Amino acid sequence: MVRMLAAAKINLSLEIVGRRPDGFHDLVSILQEVTLFDSLELESADSPSFASDAAALDVDDNLVVSAIRLMSERFTPGVSCRARLGKRIPVSAGLGGGSSDAAAALVGLSRLWQTPGTCQDYMQLALELGSDVPFFLFGGTALIRGRGELVSALPDGPERWYLLVNPGLAVSTARIFATLSPHDWSDGTATLALAREMEAGGDPGFGTNGLQSTLFRLFPDAHRCFKEVERLAPGRTIVSGSGPTVVARFDSAADAARAAESLSARGYWTAAVQNRDREGGLPCP
Ligand code: C5P
Protein backbone atom coordinates (compact mmCIF):
# COMPACT_ATOMS: atom_id res chain seq x y z
CA MET A 1 0.00 0.00 0.00
CA VAL A 2 1.20 3.55 -0.68
CA ARG A 3 -0.13 6.74 0.85
CA MET A 4 0.19 9.98 -1.08
CA LEU A 5 -0.56 13.62 -0.34
CA ALA A 6 -1.95 15.64 -3.24
CA ALA A 7 -1.41 19.39 -2.80
CA ALA A 8 -3.65 22.17 -4.13
CA LYS A 9 -2.21 24.81 -6.47
CA ILE A 10 -2.79 28.49 -6.94
CA ASN A 11 -1.99 30.55 -10.04
CA LEU A 12 0.27 33.47 -9.17
CA SER A 13 -0.35 34.72 -12.71
CA LEU A 14 -2.22 33.38 -15.74
CA GLU A 15 -2.21 34.79 -19.26
CA ILE A 16 -4.05 33.35 -22.23
CA VAL A 17 -1.91 33.83 -25.30
CA GLY A 18 -4.35 32.51 -27.91
CA ARG A 19 -6.53 29.66 -29.10
CA ARG A 20 -4.92 26.56 -30.62
CA PRO A 21 -6.15 24.54 -33.58
CA ASP A 22 -6.99 21.66 -31.16
CA GLY A 23 -9.46 23.91 -29.27
CA PHE A 24 -7.28 24.33 -26.18
CA HIS A 25 -5.62 27.64 -25.31
CA ASP A 26 -1.93 28.45 -25.08
CA LEU A 27 -1.11 29.78 -21.65
CA VAL A 28 1.73 31.43 -19.80
CA SER A 29 1.17 30.88 -16.10
CA ILE A 30 3.00 30.54 -12.79
CA LEU A 31 1.68 27.75 -10.59
CA GLN A 32 2.47 27.37 -6.92
CA GLU A 33 1.67 24.36 -4.74
CA VAL A 34 0.18 25.24 -1.34
CA THR A 35 -0.29 23.35 1.92
CA LEU A 36 -3.85 22.13 1.44
CA PHE A 37 -3.94 18.41 0.71
CA ASP A 38 -6.11 15.54 -0.44
CA SER A 39 -4.88 12.11 0.66
CA LEU A 40 -4.77 9.05 -1.57
CA GLU A 41 -4.24 5.41 -0.56
CA LEU A 42 -3.43 2.87 -3.26
CA GLU A 43 -3.30 -0.89 -2.90
CA SER A 44 -2.87 -3.53 -5.63
CA ALA A 45 -5.99 -5.57 -6.38
CA ASP A 46 -7.32 -7.84 -9.16
CA SER A 47 -10.21 -5.56 -9.97
CA PRO A 48 -10.31 -1.78 -9.66
CA SER A 49 -12.26 0.00 -6.94
CA PHE A 50 -12.52 3.61 -5.84
CA ALA A 51 -13.98 5.15 -2.69
CA SER A 52 -14.02 8.74 -1.47
CA ASP A 53 -15.40 10.74 1.43
CA ALA A 54 -16.63 13.37 -1.08
CA ALA A 55 -20.22 12.64 -2.05
CA ALA A 56 -19.92 14.92 -5.11
CA LEU A 57 -17.30 12.73 -6.80
CA ASP A 58 -18.40 10.24 -9.43
CA VAL A 59 -16.86 6.93 -8.33
CA ASP A 60 -16.70 5.49 -11.88
CA ASP A 61 -15.50 8.52 -13.78
CA ASN A 62 -12.93 10.73 -12.10
CA LEU A 63 -9.29 11.55 -12.75
CA VAL A 64 -7.91 9.05 -10.19
CA VAL A 65 -9.82 6.19 -11.81
CA SER A 66 -8.60 7.33 -15.25
CA ALA A 67 -4.99 7.55 -13.98
CA ILE A 68 -5.16 3.99 -12.59
CA ARG A 69 -6.58 2.73 -15.87
CA LEU A 70 -3.83 4.44 -17.91
CA MET A 71 -1.01 3.17 -15.64
CA SER A 72 -2.38 -0.38 -15.62
CA GLU A 73 -2.84 -0.47 -19.43
CA ARG A 74 0.62 0.98 -20.02
CA PHE A 75 2.70 -0.96 -17.48
CA THR A 76 0.85 -3.74 -15.64
CA PRO A 77 -1.96 -5.28 -17.71
CA GLY A 78 -4.12 -7.54 -15.52
CA VAL A 79 -3.09 -5.82 -12.28
CA SER A 80 -5.32 -3.12 -10.90
CA CYS A 81 -5.76 -1.13 -7.75
CA ARG A 82 -8.02 -0.23 -4.86
CA ALA A 83 -8.00 3.52 -4.26
CA ARG A 84 -9.33 5.58 -1.36
CA LEU A 85 -9.39 9.38 -1.66
CA GLY A 86 -9.73 11.77 1.27
CA LYS A 87 -10.97 15.02 -0.24
CA ARG A 88 -10.08 18.34 1.42
CA ILE A 89 -9.52 20.50 -1.67
CA PRO A 90 -12.81 21.98 -2.92
CA VAL A 91 -13.99 20.53 -6.25
CA SER A 92 -14.24 22.71 -9.42
CA ALA A 93 -12.66 25.56 -7.49
CA GLY A 94 -9.59 26.54 -9.57
CA LEU A 95 -7.26 24.84 -7.08
CA GLY A 96 -6.28 21.89 -9.28
CA GLY A 97 -7.52 19.27 -6.80
CA GLY A 98 -8.57 16.67 -9.37
CA SER A 99 -5.36 17.18 -11.37
CA SER A 100 -3.24 16.83 -8.24
CA ASP A 101 -5.08 13.64 -7.26
CA ALA A 102 -4.40 12.25 -10.74
CA ALA A 103 -0.68 13.10 -10.51
CA ALA A 104 -0.54 11.52 -7.03
CA ALA A 105 -2.06 8.37 -8.53
CA LEU A 106 0.61 8.30 -11.29
CA VAL A 107 3.47 8.81 -8.83
CA GLY A 108 1.96 6.44 -6.23
CA LEU A 109 1.44 3.64 -8.73
CA SER A 110 4.94 4.10 -10.16
CA ARG A 111 6.16 3.31 -6.61
CA LEU A 112 3.65 0.56 -5.82
CA TRP A 113 4.22 -1.27 -9.10
CA GLN A 114 7.84 -0.17 -9.54
CA THR A 115 7.04 0.75 -13.11
CA PRO A 116 9.83 1.74 -15.44
CA GLY A 117 9.36 4.90 -17.50
CA THR A 118 11.07 8.18 -18.14
CA CYS A 119 9.87 11.58 -17.04
CA GLN A 120 8.64 12.03 -20.62
CA ASP A 121 6.48 8.87 -20.42
CA TYR A 122 4.77 10.07 -17.26
CA MET A 123 4.42 13.62 -18.61
CA GLN A 124 2.59 12.20 -21.62
CA LEU A 125 0.22 10.17 -19.43
CA ALA A 126 -0.28 13.26 -17.25
CA LEU A 127 -1.27 15.44 -20.22
CA GLU A 128 -3.76 12.81 -21.37
CA LEU A 129 -5.46 13.24 -17.99
CA GLY A 130 -5.60 17.06 -17.99
CA SER A 131 -3.70 20.26 -18.73
CA ASP A 132 -2.65 20.90 -15.09
CA VAL A 133 -1.54 17.32 -14.32
CA PRO A 134 2.03 17.65 -15.76
CA PHE A 135 2.74 20.52 -13.32
CA PHE A 136 1.92 18.29 -10.34
CA LEU A 137 4.61 15.80 -11.39
CA PHE A 138 7.05 18.64 -10.64
CA GLY A 139 5.23 20.43 -7.82
CA GLY A 140 6.62 23.43 -5.95
CA THR A 141 6.62 26.56 -8.11
CA ALA A 142 6.81 26.43 -11.90
CA LEU A 143 6.34 28.42 -15.08
CA ILE A 144 3.83 26.72 -17.37
CA ARG A 145 3.51 27.22 -21.10
CA GLY A 146 1.65 25.68 -24.02
CA ARG A 147 -1.50 23.89 -22.95
CA GLY A 148 0.21 23.05 -19.65
CA GLU A 149 2.74 20.52 -20.91
CA LEU A 150 5.78 22.81 -20.89
CA VAL A 151 6.81 22.99 -17.25
CA SER A 152 9.96 24.75 -16.00
CA ALA A 153 10.68 24.65 -12.30
CA LEU A 154 11.13 27.97 -10.50
CA PRO A 155 13.07 28.26 -7.23
CA ASP A 156 11.23 27.67 -3.97
CA GLY A 157 10.44 31.10 -2.58
CA PRO A 158 10.58 32.34 1.00
CA GLU A 159 7.75 31.40 3.37
CA ARG A 160 4.52 33.10 2.26
CA TRP A 161 1.02 33.12 3.74
CA TYR A 162 -2.09 32.93 1.60
CA LEU A 163 -5.76 32.86 2.41
CA LEU A 164 -8.00 30.85 0.06
CA VAL A 165 -11.63 31.96 -0.01
CA ASN A 166 -14.39 30.13 -1.88
CA PRO A 167 -17.99 31.30 -2.27
CA GLY A 168 -19.28 27.72 -2.56
CA LEU A 169 -19.74 27.68 -6.32
CA ALA A 170 -18.58 24.91 -8.64
CA VAL A 171 -17.17 26.46 -11.83
CA SER A 172 -16.57 24.52 -15.04
CA THR A 173 -13.14 25.37 -16.46
CA ALA A 174 -14.36 24.37 -19.93
CA ARG A 175 -17.23 26.90 -19.69
CA ILE A 176 -14.90 29.74 -18.70
CA PHE A 177 -12.50 29.00 -21.58
CA ALA A 178 -15.41 28.62 -24.01
CA THR A 179 -16.71 32.10 -23.06
CA LEU A 180 -13.36 33.91 -23.43
CA SER A 181 -12.92 36.47 -26.14
CA PRO A 182 -9.67 37.63 -27.76
CA HIS A 183 -9.95 40.76 -25.54
CA ASP A 184 -8.96 38.48 -22.66
CA TRP A 185 -5.76 37.41 -24.40
CA SER A 186 -2.36 38.97 -23.73
CA ASP A 187 1.20 38.26 -24.82
CA GLY A 188 2.52 36.61 -21.65
CA THR A 189 5.18 39.23 -20.97
CA ALA A 190 3.79 40.25 -17.56
CA THR A 191 3.97 36.65 -16.33
CA LEU A 192 7.40 36.05 -17.89
CA ALA A 193 8.72 39.17 -16.13
CA LEU A 194 7.39 37.82 -12.83
CA ALA A 195 9.09 34.46 -13.47
CA ARG A 196 12.40 36.22 -14.22
CA GLU A 197 12.11 38.11 -10.96
CA MET A 198 11.53 34.86 -9.07
CA GLU A 199 14.47 33.21 -10.83
CA ALA A 200 16.65 36.08 -9.67
CA GLY A 201 15.61 35.42 -6.05
CA GLY A 202 12.91 38.10 -5.87
CA ASP A 203 9.54 37.63 -4.21
CA PRO A 204 7.03 39.48 -6.40
CA GLY A 205 3.31 39.55 -5.68
CA PHE A 206 0.61 38.37 -8.05
CA GLY A 207 0.55 39.02 -11.79
CA THR A 208 -2.68 39.01 -13.72
CA ASN A 209 -5.45 36.47 -14.43
CA GLY A 210 -6.93 36.56 -17.93
CA LEU A 211 -9.84 34.31 -16.87
CA GLN A 212 -10.97 36.57 -14.05
CA SER A 213 -13.27 39.00 -15.87
CA THR A 214 -15.08 36.14 -17.67
CA LEU A 215 -15.61 34.43 -14.31
CA PHE A 216 -17.04 37.64 -12.83
CA ARG A 217 -19.36 38.14 -15.80
CA LEU A 218 -20.76 34.59 -15.55
CA PHE A 219 -20.85 34.37 -11.74
CA PRO A 220 -21.71 37.63 -9.92
CA ASP A 221 -21.31 35.82 -6.57
CA ALA A 222 -17.67 35.13 -7.44
CA HIS A 223 -17.19 38.86 -8.08
CA ARG A 224 -18.85 39.74 -4.76
CA CYS A 225 -16.54 37.31 -2.96
CA PHE A 226 -13.48 38.82 -4.70
CA LYS A 227 -14.47 42.34 -3.66
CA GLU A 228 -14.96 41.30 -0.03
CA VAL A 229 -11.55 39.64 0.07
CA GLU A 230 -9.90 42.58 -1.68
CA ARG A 231 -11.19 44.92 1.00
CA LEU A 232 -9.07 42.96 3.51
CA ALA A 233 -6.04 42.63 1.25
CA PRO A 234 -6.09 45.52 -1.23
CA GLY A 235 -3.79 44.99 -4.20
CA ARG A 236 -2.86 41.51 -2.95
CA THR A 237 -5.80 39.48 -4.24
CA ILE A 238 -6.26 37.30 -7.35
CA VAL A 239 -8.57 34.53 -8.58
CA SER A 240 -6.88 31.13 -8.87
CA GLY A 241 -7.19 29.60 -12.36
CA SER A 242 -10.75 29.56 -13.63
CA GLY A 243 -11.98 30.21 -10.08
CA PRO A 244 -14.00 30.82 -8.14
CA THR A 245 -11.46 30.53 -5.31
CA VAL A 246 -9.91 33.88 -4.41
CA VAL A 247 -6.34 34.02 -3.09
CA ALA A 248 -5.07 36.83 -0.88
CA ARG A 249 -1.52 37.21 0.34
CA PHE A 250 -0.77 38.26 3.92
CA ASP A 251 2.39 39.22 5.78
CA SER A 252 1.92 36.70 8.58
CA ALA A 253 -0.02 33.60 9.61
CA ALA A 254 -1.82 35.71 12.23
CA ASP A 255 -3.02 38.26 9.64
CA ALA A 256 -4.25 35.43 7.36
CA ALA A 257 -6.04 33.75 10.30
CA ARG A 258 -7.75 37.02 11.28
CA ALA A 259 -9.03 37.55 7.73
CA ALA A 260 -10.14 33.88 7.58
CA GLU A 261 -12.21 34.34 10.70
CA SER A 262 -14.00 37.40 9.38
CA LEU A 263 -14.73 35.81 5.97
CA SER A 264 -15.85 32.45 7.46
CA ALA A 265 -18.29 34.40 9.61
CA ARG A 266 -19.80 35.69 6.36
CA GLY A 267 -20.36 32.13 5.13
CA TYR A 268 -17.31 31.62 2.91
CA TRP A 269 -15.14 28.49 2.92
CA THR A 270 -11.62 29.55 3.88
CA ALA A 271 -8.20 27.95 4.31
CA ALA A 272 -5.02 29.68 5.48
CA VAL A 273 -2.09 28.03 3.68
CA GLN A 274 1.58 28.49 2.83
CA ASN A 275 3.60 27.94 -0.31
CA ARG A 276 4.94 24.39 -0.56
CA ASP A 277 8.49 23.60 -1.62
CA ARG A 278 9.17 21.26 -4.51
CA GLU A 279 9.60 17.59 -3.64
CA GLY A 280 9.48 15.98 -7.08
CA GLY A 281 8.03 12.46 -7.05
CA LEU A 282 9.18 11.15 -10.42
CA PRO A 283 12.41 11.09 -12.40
CA CYS A 284 11.75 14.58 -13.77
CA PRO A 285 14.67 17.02 -13.94
O1 C5P B 1 -7.24 19.90 -19.63
P1 C5P B 1 -8.45 20.06 -18.78
O2 C5P B 1 -9.38 18.86 -18.88
O3 C5P B 1 -8.13 20.38 -17.35
O4 C5P B 1 -9.23 21.29 -19.33
C1 C5P B 1 -10.60 21.53 -19.11
C2 C5P B 1 -11.11 22.39 -20.25
O5 C5P B 1 -10.55 23.70 -20.17
C3 C5P B 1 -10.71 21.88 -21.61
O6 C5P B 1 -11.68 21.00 -22.11
C4 C5P B 1 -10.64 23.14 -22.43
O7 C5P B 1 -11.93 23.47 -22.87
C5 C5P B 1 -10.20 24.19 -21.45
N1 C5P B 1 -8.75 24.46 -21.51
C6 C5P B 1 -8.23 25.21 -22.56
N2 C5P B 1 -6.88 25.45 -22.61
C7 C5P B 1 -6.05 25.00 -21.65
C8 C5P B 1 -6.56 24.26 -20.56
C9 C5P B 1 -7.92 24.00 -20.52
O8 C5P B 1 -8.97 25.64 -23.44
N3 C5P B 1 -4.74 25.26 -21.73
Coordinates of C-alpha atoms and ligand atoms in Angstrom, one line a residue:
M1 CA 0.0 0.0 0.0
V2 CA 1.2 3.6 -0.7
R3 CA -0.1 6.7 0.9
M4 CA 0.2 10.0 -1.1
L5 CA -0.6 13.6 -0.3
A6 CA -1.9 15.6 -3.2
A7 CA -1.4 19.4 -2.8
A8 CA -3.6 22.2 -4.1
K9 CA -2.2 24.8 -6.5
I10 CA -2.8 28.5 -6.9
N11 CA -2.0 30.5 -10.0
L12 CA 0.3 33.5 -9.2
S13 CA -0.4 34.7 -12.7
L14 CA -2.2 33.4 -15.7
E15 CA -2.2 34.8 -19.3
I16 CA -4.0 33.3 -22.2
V17 CA -1.9 33.8 -25.3
G18 CA -4.3 32.5 -27.9
R19 CA -6.5 29.7 -29.1
R20 CA -4.9 26.6 -30.6
P21 CA -6.2 24.5 -33.6
D22 CA -7.0 21.7 -31.2
G23 CA -9.5 23.9 -29.3
F24 CA -7.3 24.3 -26.2
H25 CA -5.6 27.6 -25.3
D26 CA -1.9 28.4 -25.1
L27 CA -1.1 29.8 -21.6
V28 CA 1.7 31.4 -19.8
S29 CA 1.2 30.9 -16.1
I30 CA 3.0 30.5 -12.8
L31 CA 1.7 27.8 -10.6
Q32 CA 2.5 27.4 -6.9
E33 CA 1.7 24.4 -4.7
V34 CA 0.2 25.2 -1.3
T35 CA -0.3 23.3 1.9
L36 CA -3.9 22.1 1.4
F37 CA -3.9 18.4 0.7
D38 CA -6.1 15.5 -0.4
S39 CA -4.9 12.1 0.7
L40 CA -4.8 9.1 -1.6
E41 CA -4.2 5.4 -0.6
L42 CA -3.4 2.9 -3.3
E43 CA -3.3 -0.9 -2.9
S44 CA -2.9 -3.5 -5.6
A45 CA -6.0 -5.6 -6.4
D46 CA -7.3 -7.8 -9.2
S47 CA -10.2 -5.6 -10.0
P48 CA -10.3 -1.8 -9.7
S49 CA -12.3 0.0 -6.9
F50 CA -12.5 3.6 -5.8
A51 CA -14.0 5.2 -2.7
S52 CA -14.0 8.7 -1.5
D53 CA -15.4 10.7 1.4
A54 CA -16.6 13.4 -1.1
A55 CA -20.2 12.6 -2.1
A56 CA -19.9 14.9 -5.1
L57 CA -17.3 12.7 -6.8
D58 CA -18.4 10.2 -9.4
V59 CA -16.9 6.9 -8.3
D60 CA -16.7 5.5 -11.9
D61 CA -15.5 8.5 -13.8
N62 CA -12.9 10.7 -12.1
L63 CA -9.3 11.5 -12.8
V64 CA -7.9 9.1 -10.2
V65 CA -9.8 6.2 -11.8
S66 CA -8.6 7.3 -15.2
A67 CA -5.0 7.6 -14.0
I68 CA -5.2 4.0 -12.6
R69 CA -6.6 2.7 -15.9
L70 CA -3.8 4.4 -17.9
M71 CA -1.0 3.2 -15.6
S72 CA -2.4 -0.4 -15.6
E73 CA -2.8 -0.5 -19.4
R74 CA 0.6 1.0 -20.0
F75 CA 2.7 -1.0 -17.5
T76 CA 0.9 -3.7 -15.6
P77 CA -2.0 -5.3 -17.7
G78 CA -4.1 -7.5 -15.5
V79 CA -3.1 -5.8 -12.3
S80 CA -5.3 -3.1 -10.9
C81 CA -5.8 -1.1 -7.8
R82 CA -8.0 -0.2 -4.9
A83 CA -8.0 3.5 -4.3
R84 CA -9.3 5.6 -1.4
L85 CA -9.4 9.4 -1.7
G86 CA -9.7 11.8 1.3
K87 CA -11.0 15.0 -0.2
R88 CA -10.1 18.3 1.4
I89 CA -9.5 20.5 -1.7
P90 CA -12.8 22.0 -2.9
V91 CA -14.0 20.5 -6.2
S92 CA -14.2 22.7 -9.4
A93 CA -12.7 25.6 -7.5
G94 CA -9.6 26.5 -9.6
L95 CA -7.3 24.8 -7.1
G96 CA -6.3 21.9 -9.3
G97 CA -7.5 19.3 -6.8
G98 CA -8.6 16.7 -9.4
S99 CA -5.4 17.2 -11.4
S100 CA -3.2 16.8 -8.2
D101 CA -5.1 13.6 -7.3
A102 CA -4.4 12.2 -10.7
A103 CA -0.7 13.1 -10.5
A104 CA -0.5 11.5 -7.0
A105 CA -2.1 8.4 -8.5
L106 CA 0.6 8.3 -11.3
V107 CA 3.5 8.8 -8.8
G108 CA 2.0 6.4 -6.2
L109 CA 1.4 3.6 -8.7
S110 CA 4.9 4.1 -10.2
R111 CA 6.2 3.3 -6.6
L112 CA 3.6 0.6 -5.8
W113 CA 4.2 -1.3 -9.1
Q114 CA 7.8 -0.2 -9.5
T115 CA 7.0 0.8 -13.1
P116 CA 9.8 1.7 -15.4
G117 CA 9.4 4.9 -17.5
T118 CA 11.1 8.2 -18.1
C119 CA 9.9 11.6 -17.0
Q120 CA 8.6 12.0 -20.6
D121 CA 6.5 8.9 -20.4
Y122 CA 4.8 10.1 -17.3
M123 CA 4.4 13.6 -18.6
Q124 CA 2.6 12.2 -21.6
L125 CA 0.2 10.2 -19.4
A126 CA -0.3 13.3 -17.2
L127 CA -1.3 15.4 -20.2
E128 CA -3.8 12.8 -21.4
L129 CA -5.5 13.2 -18.0
G130 CA -5.6 17.1 -18.0
S131 CA -3.7 20.3 -18.7
D132 CA -2.7 20.9 -15.1
V133 CA -1.5 17.3 -14.3
P134 CA 2.0 17.6 -15.8
F135 CA 2.7 20.5 -13.3
F136 CA 1.9 18.3 -10.3
L137 CA 4.6 15.8 -11.4
F138 CA 7.1 18.6 -10.6
G139 CA 5.2 20.4 -7.8
G140 CA 6.6 23.4 -5.9
T141 CA 6.6 26.6 -8.1
A142 CA 6.8 26.4 -11.9
L143 CA 6.3 28.4 -15.1
I144 CA 3.8 26.7 -17.4
R145 CA 3.5 27.2 -21.1
G146 CA 1.7 25.7 -24.0
R147 CA -1.5 23.9 -22.9
G148 CA 0.2 23.1 -19.7
E149 CA 2.7 20.5 -20.9
L150 CA 5.8 22.8 -20.9
V151 CA 6.8 23.0 -17.2
S152 CA 10.0 24.7 -16.0
A153 CA 10.7 24.6 -12.3
L154 CA 11.1 28.0 -10.5
P155 CA 13.1 28.3 -7.2
D156 CA 11.2 27.7 -4.0
G157 CA 10.4 31.1 -2.6
P158 CA 10.6 32.3 1.0
E159 CA 7.7 31.4 3.4
R160 CA 4.5 33.1 2.3
W161 CA 1.0 33.1 3.7
Y162 CA -2.1 32.9 1.6
L163 CA -5.8 32.9 2.4
L164 CA -8.0 30.8 0.1
V165 CA -11.6 32.0 0.0
N166 CA -14.4 30.1 -1.9
P167 CA -18.0 31.3 -2.3
G168 CA -19.3 27.7 -2.6
L169 CA -19.7 27.7 -6.3
A170 CA -18.6 24.9 -8.6
V171 CA -17.2 26.5 -11.8
S172 CA -16.6 24.5 -15.0
T173 CA -13.1 25.4 -16.5
A174 CA -14.4 24.4 -19.9
R175 CA -17.2 26.9 -19.7
I176 CA -14.9 29.7 -18.7
F177 CA -12.5 29.0 -21.6
A178 CA -15.4 28.6 -24.0
T179 CA -16.7 32.1 -23.1
L180 CA -13.4 33.9 -23.4
S181 CA -12.9 36.5 -26.1
P182 CA -9.7 37.6 -27.8
H183 CA -9.9 40.8 -25.5
D184 CA -9.0 38.5 -22.7
W185 CA -5.8 37.4 -24.4
S186 CA -2.4 39.0 -23.7
D187 CA 1.2 38.3 -24.8
G188 CA 2.5 36.6 -21.6
T189 CA 5.2 39.2 -21.0
A190 CA 3.8 40.3 -17.6
T191 CA 4.0 36.6 -16.3
L192 CA 7.4 36.1 -17.9
A193 CA 8.7 39.2 -16.1
L194 CA 7.4 37.8 -12.8
A195 CA 9.1 34.5 -13.5
R196 CA 12.4 36.2 -14.2
E197 CA 12.1 38.1 -11.0
M198 CA 11.5 34.9 -9.1
E199 CA 14.5 33.2 -10.8
A200 CA 16.7 36.1 -9.7
G201 CA 15.6 35.4 -6.0
G202 CA 12.9 38.1 -5.9
D203 CA 9.5 37.6 -4.2
P204 CA 7.0 39.5 -6.4
G205 CA 3.3 39.6 -5.7
F206 CA 0.6 38.4 -8.1
G207 CA 0.5 39.0 -11.8
T208 CA -2.7 39.0 -13.7
N209 CA -5.4 36.5 -14.4
G210 CA -6.9 36.6 -17.9
L211 CA -9.8 34.3 -16.9
Q212 CA -11.0 36.6 -14.0
S213 CA -13.3 39.0 -15.9
T214 CA -15.1 36.1 -17.7
L215 CA -15.6 34.4 -14.3
F216 CA -17.0 37.6 -12.8
R217 CA -19.4 38.1 -15.8
L218 CA -20.8 34.6 -15.6
F219 CA -20.8 34.4 -11.7
P220 CA -21.7 37.6 -9.9
D221 CA -21.3 35.8 -6.6
A222 CA -17.7 35.1 -7.4
H223 CA -17.2 38.9 -8.1
R224 CA -18.8 39.7 -4.8
C225 CA -16.5 37.3 -3.0
F226 CA -13.5 38.8 -4.7
K227 CA -14.5 42.3 -3.7
E228 CA -15.0 41.3 0.0
V229 CA -11.5 39.6 0.1
E230 CA -9.9 42.6 -1.7
R231 CA -11.2 44.9 1.0
L232 CA -9.1 43.0 3.5
A233 CA -6.0 42.6 1.2
P234 CA -6.1 45.5 -1.2
G235 CA -3.8 45.0 -4.2
R236 CA -2.9 41.5 -2.9
T237 CA -5.8 39.5 -4.2
I238 CA -6.3 37.3 -7.4
V239 CA -8.6 34.5 -8.6
S240 CA -6.9 31.1 -8.9
G241 CA -7.2 29.6 -12.4
S242 CA -10.8 29.6 -13.6
G243 CA -12.0 30.2 -10.1
P244 CA -14.0 30.8 -8.1
T245 CA -11.5 30.5 -5.3
V246 CA -9.9 33.9 -4.4
V247 CA -6.3 34.0 -3.1
A248 CA -5.1 36.8 -0.9
R249 CA -1.5 37.2 0.3
F250 CA -0.8 38.3 3.9
D251 CA 2.4 39.2 5.8
S252 CA 1.9 36.7 8.6
A253 CA 0.0 33.6 9.6
A254 CA -1.8 35.7 12.2
D255 CA -3.0 38.3 9.6
A256 CA -4.3 35.4 7.4
A257 CA -6.0 33.7 10.3
R258 CA -7.8 37.0 11.3
A259 CA -9.0 37.6 7.7
A260 CA -10.1 33.9 7.6
E261 CA -12.2 34.3 10.7
S262 CA -14.0 37.4 9.4
L263 CA -14.7 35.8 6.0
S264 CA -15.8 32.5 7.5
A265 CA -18.3 34.4 9.6
R266 CA -19.8 35.7 6.4
G267 CA -20.4 32.1 5.1
Y268 CA -17.3 31.6 2.9
W269 CA -15.1 28.5 2.9
T270 CA -11.6 29.5 3.9
A271 CA -8.2 27.9 4.3
A272 CA -5.0 29.7 5.5
V273 CA -2.1 28.0 3.7
Q274 CA 1.6 28.5 2.8
N275 CA 3.6 27.9 -0.3
R276 CA 4.9 24.4 -0.6
D277 CA 8.5 23.6 -1.6
R278 CA 9.2 21.3 -4.5
E279 CA 9.6 17.6 -3.6
G280 CA 9.5 16.0 -7.1
G281 CA 8.0 12.5 -7.1
L282 CA 9.2 11.1 -10.4
P283 CA 12.4 11.1 -12.4
C284 CA 11.7 14.6 -13.8
P285 CA 14.7 17.0 -13.9
Ligands
C5P1 O1 -7.2 19.9 -19.6 P1 -8.4 20.1 -18.8 O2 -9.4 18.9 -18.9 O3 -8.1 20.4 -17.3 O4 -9.2 21.3 -19.3 C1 -10.6 21.5 -19.1 C2 -11.1 22.4 -20.2 O5 -10.6 23.7 -20.2 C3 -10.7 21.9 -21.6 O6 -11.7 21.0 -22.1 C4 -10.6 23.1 -22.4 O7 -11.9 23.5 -22.9 C5 -10.2 24.2 -21.4 N1 -8.7 24.5 -21.5 C6 -8.2 25.2 -22.6 N2 -6.9 25.5 -22.6 C7 -6.0 25.0 -21.7 C8 -6.6 24.3 -20.6 C9 -7.9 24.0 -20.5 O8 -9.0 25.6 -23.4 N3 -4.7 25.3 -21.7

